[in-house]
Steps between C-alpha positions, in 0.01 A plus 500: 500500500634844408415801713675770300589578140863435590412151619278445195789583267740278693265203520400530133856400406420144607207480257452535127299818554329721755176332394633161604610640835148635553345167408730316739408746774130452431541121505656523846243745632185341355590133472375497141689336217678697229233392250216615725663837559555565130143390425366751752712775348363401162152580625617846600649548155171403336307751711746773404457426131123498532483829690718675241288369215180616668638842582635564153163408354348776712343497846340756731531502877204443728493871585559618145793716611755299304505272199570494130853643519669170416293479183590859410866428552473183292350699213778755541761223485344362184516846341880489514518867593619449856805669652607236752647164404259228393595258777475754780171640375361148466589438865321821594193391304504160668538651845208736447291214360562285806411772747191599306383141532572519871293820523203321342536227764639254248749223567865608524816361657627714788873554441565591771163674560180556305572871475838430338397189303560657160875550524647149502234366266533797268877476485508124452257491210675792333839333538375158391535566128799732534700237689329200335400354836335160476251375758766371741698822472187699579452296817864561590439873455225485762706292743786747468268792565363313798844441647587868510147587610537263792803690625327836464188375680702355787726802546277793404140480385279433199197668657381845403330532837833443672755656267323705234495423130878466500433173680247380244581628151860562603548142615320360196718706269816383679386137474432538128833673441691220671314234303569686175872503572512126563276423201743701285795293615619735772637388833328488837727782611387715206140418588569629850632824353179533297302467821704772666472737203124449485428547868717812514307655214160418649585570863253726674211425264181553699177300495209741450205309348217724386182411692698220662481291183782315323446696179640854502796540493575128537437397138740755353758444772525141379582646161783697661624192682514285189698759308737551794568126510636503146718805559643355821568165334680664209710710734601195704576295188719785378712454811366798695502442874321665787734689732275392786490114524163337423431385856567849633259642242232255613557605861484867402166440330375338819613796710335747259179300526509509879559876500236574237191674642189284516316732260728366227449132579177378337275710724375727218572797726777663298654551159273455199223362721423844643500701178171671408432252220569204729262640762232545234542145374484364852179690573342378178587141577363526853171641367472212254559237767 
């Protein structure tokens, strides 16, 4: 069992990949066989694919506040007139699609939370064609993301209510960045650098859900997280290192979360949640209830 990114990197040397280390850890913790664990992860992968497909086709949330943006972005992608790279923008589309499905109370895979479910799924399915990832490689991507997510969860937080959105979308983006590095042939150490770069760039991100719902700004923050994952992965693969070691960055994120005022931690008492438009939307929804 690894308790830090440093230990994860060291222990991964005894395995073919970080994914295999994660599987071995899960086998020890759960008592399940390797085949059972990979089968369960396959179910998660299937849910991710389904949620992206549904979102891209076009959905509207239960409240009507969000929906349809993934379809708009898909049409924009198909136009060929976009400014960002195709792979990154596809990840953004996928992330939005997943969280729009979540907002309509559809089935998604929380990675690591429902509010940040679009990042890992969005990144994986955008990278699948780019990196020519077969089914087994896609599962490995998820196990790798899970390994780094496990460290973050145990040493900081993945909860917006505890650590702000840096803990949710920030952690998801770091997990996706690490998995991208390994899927691209990078080392576990480079994956750790990607985690550090990501968390540093998203540190301090507040959680301020409008009307207390996981819609605004959550959906578009997943878009930010998916794009950040690609940038962090590329930086790490280029050999760029974080001056502050990954484990120290994780600890810093935890400390920031502890010091963050409660109004910025999923209470809908600060940030965008108290803007005039947010107050109006909240009042309208309460009148409709």
